[in-house]
Short mmCIF file of C-alpha atoms in Angstrom, two decimals:
data_model
loop_
_atom_site.label_atom_id
_atom_site.label_comp_id
_atom_site.label_asym_id
_atom_site.label_seq_id
_atom_site.Cartn_x
_atom_site.Cartn_y
_atom_site.Cartn_z
CA MET A 1 -127.18 -12.97 152.09
CA ILE A 2 -126.96 -11.92 148.46
CA SER A 3 -129.83 -9.81 147.26
CA ARG A 4 -130.65 -10.14 143.58
CA LEU A 5 -131.83 -7.26 141.54
CA PRO A 6 -134.47 -7.81 138.86
CA LEU A 7 -133.14 -8.14 135.33
CA ALA A 8 -133.34 -5.04 133.19
CA LEU A 9 -135.86 -5.06 130.38
CA PRO A 10 -134.32 -5.49 126.93
CA VAL A 11 -134.04 -2.26 124.99
CA SER A 12 -134.86 -2.30 121.30
CA VAL A 13 -132.32 -0.90 118.88
CA PHE A 14 -135.07 0.28 116.52
CA ARG A 15 -138.23 2.21 117.31
CA ASP A 16 -141.56 0.56 116.44
CA ASP A 17 -142.41 3.39 114.01
CA GLU A 18 -139.05 3.19 112.19
CA PRO A 19 -139.12 1.87 108.59
CA VAL A 20 -137.34 -1.44 107.95
CA ILE A 21 -135.92 -0.27 104.61
CA GLN A 22 -133.66 2.75 105.00
CA SER A 23 -130.54 1.95 102.99
CA HIS A 24 -132.20 1.24 99.62
CA PRO A 25 -134.41 3.43 97.45
CA VAL A 26 -138.11 2.75 97.96
CA LEU A 27 -140.36 2.52 94.90
CA GLU A 28 -142.60 5.51 94.30
CA GLY A 29 -145.84 5.31 96.26
CA ALA A 30 -144.65 2.36 98.37
CA CYS A 31 -145.16 2.22 102.12
CA PRO A 32 -142.29 0.22 103.69
CA PRO A 33 -142.99 -2.05 106.66
CA LEU A 34 -142.17 -0.80 110.13
CA PHE A 35 -140.15 -2.55 112.82
CA GLY A 36 -143.29 -2.61 114.97
CA ASN A 37 -145.00 -4.91 112.43
CA THR A 38 -143.64 -8.21 113.64
CA GLY A 39 -145.83 -10.68 111.73
CA CYS A 40 -144.47 -10.43 108.19
CA TRP A 41 -142.41 -7.88 106.32
CA ASP A 42 -143.56 -8.13 102.70
CA LEU A 43 -141.05 -6.19 100.62
CA ASN A 44 -142.70 -6.91 97.25
CA GLY A 45 -143.54 -3.59 95.63
CA ILE A 46 -141.40 -1.75 98.19
CA VAL A 47 -137.92 -2.13 96.67
CA ARG A 48 -136.76 -3.12 93.19
CA ARG A 49 -136.45 -6.89 92.80
CA ALA A 50 -134.45 -8.65 90.09
CA PRO A 51 -136.78 -10.55 87.71
CA ASN A 52 -135.04 -13.88 88.35
CA LEU A 53 -135.82 -13.79 92.10
CA ALA A 54 -139.06 -15.26 93.42
CA ALA A 55 -141.53 -12.93 95.11
CA ALA A 56 -141.61 -15.27 98.12
CA GLY A 57 -137.94 -14.46 98.68
CA PHE A 58 -138.88 -10.89 99.53
CA ARG A 59 -140.96 -11.78 102.58
CA VAL A 60 -139.54 -12.05 106.07
CA THR A 61 -141.75 -13.68 108.69
CA SER A 62 -141.19 -13.49 112.41
CA ALA A 63 -140.67 -17.27 112.48
CA SER A 64 -137.69 -16.99 110.11
CA TRP A 65 -136.23 -13.81 111.58
CA THR A 66 -132.68 -14.40 112.82
CA LEU A 67 -129.36 -12.62 112.62
CA SER A 68 -128.99 -14.14 109.15
CA GLY A 69 -132.07 -12.12 108.22
CA ILE A 70 -130.17 -8.97 109.07
CA SER A 71 -127.36 -9.94 106.75
CA TRP A 72 -129.95 -10.89 104.11
CA LEU A 73 -131.26 -7.33 104.21
CA GLY A 74 -127.74 -6.02 103.70
CA ARG A 75 -126.99 -8.09 100.58
CA TRP A 76 -129.27 -6.31 98.15
CA PRO A 77 -127.65 -4.72 95.11
#
């Protein structure tokens, strides 16, 4: 008889209190979203945005969060 062990719980790479934005300068007085905030990461007013980019493009919702979102965060100038 083969006994099955319970699956291990997934371990998060980031702490819940860790800021999402760490590789880009944050605007003065801004409070960046944390990884624990899973609803929507609104980055408007957090990092500098080029004037030709829409403000809606600087929001990441949990419904649209995928691995492409990770690469999206890495493409900022």
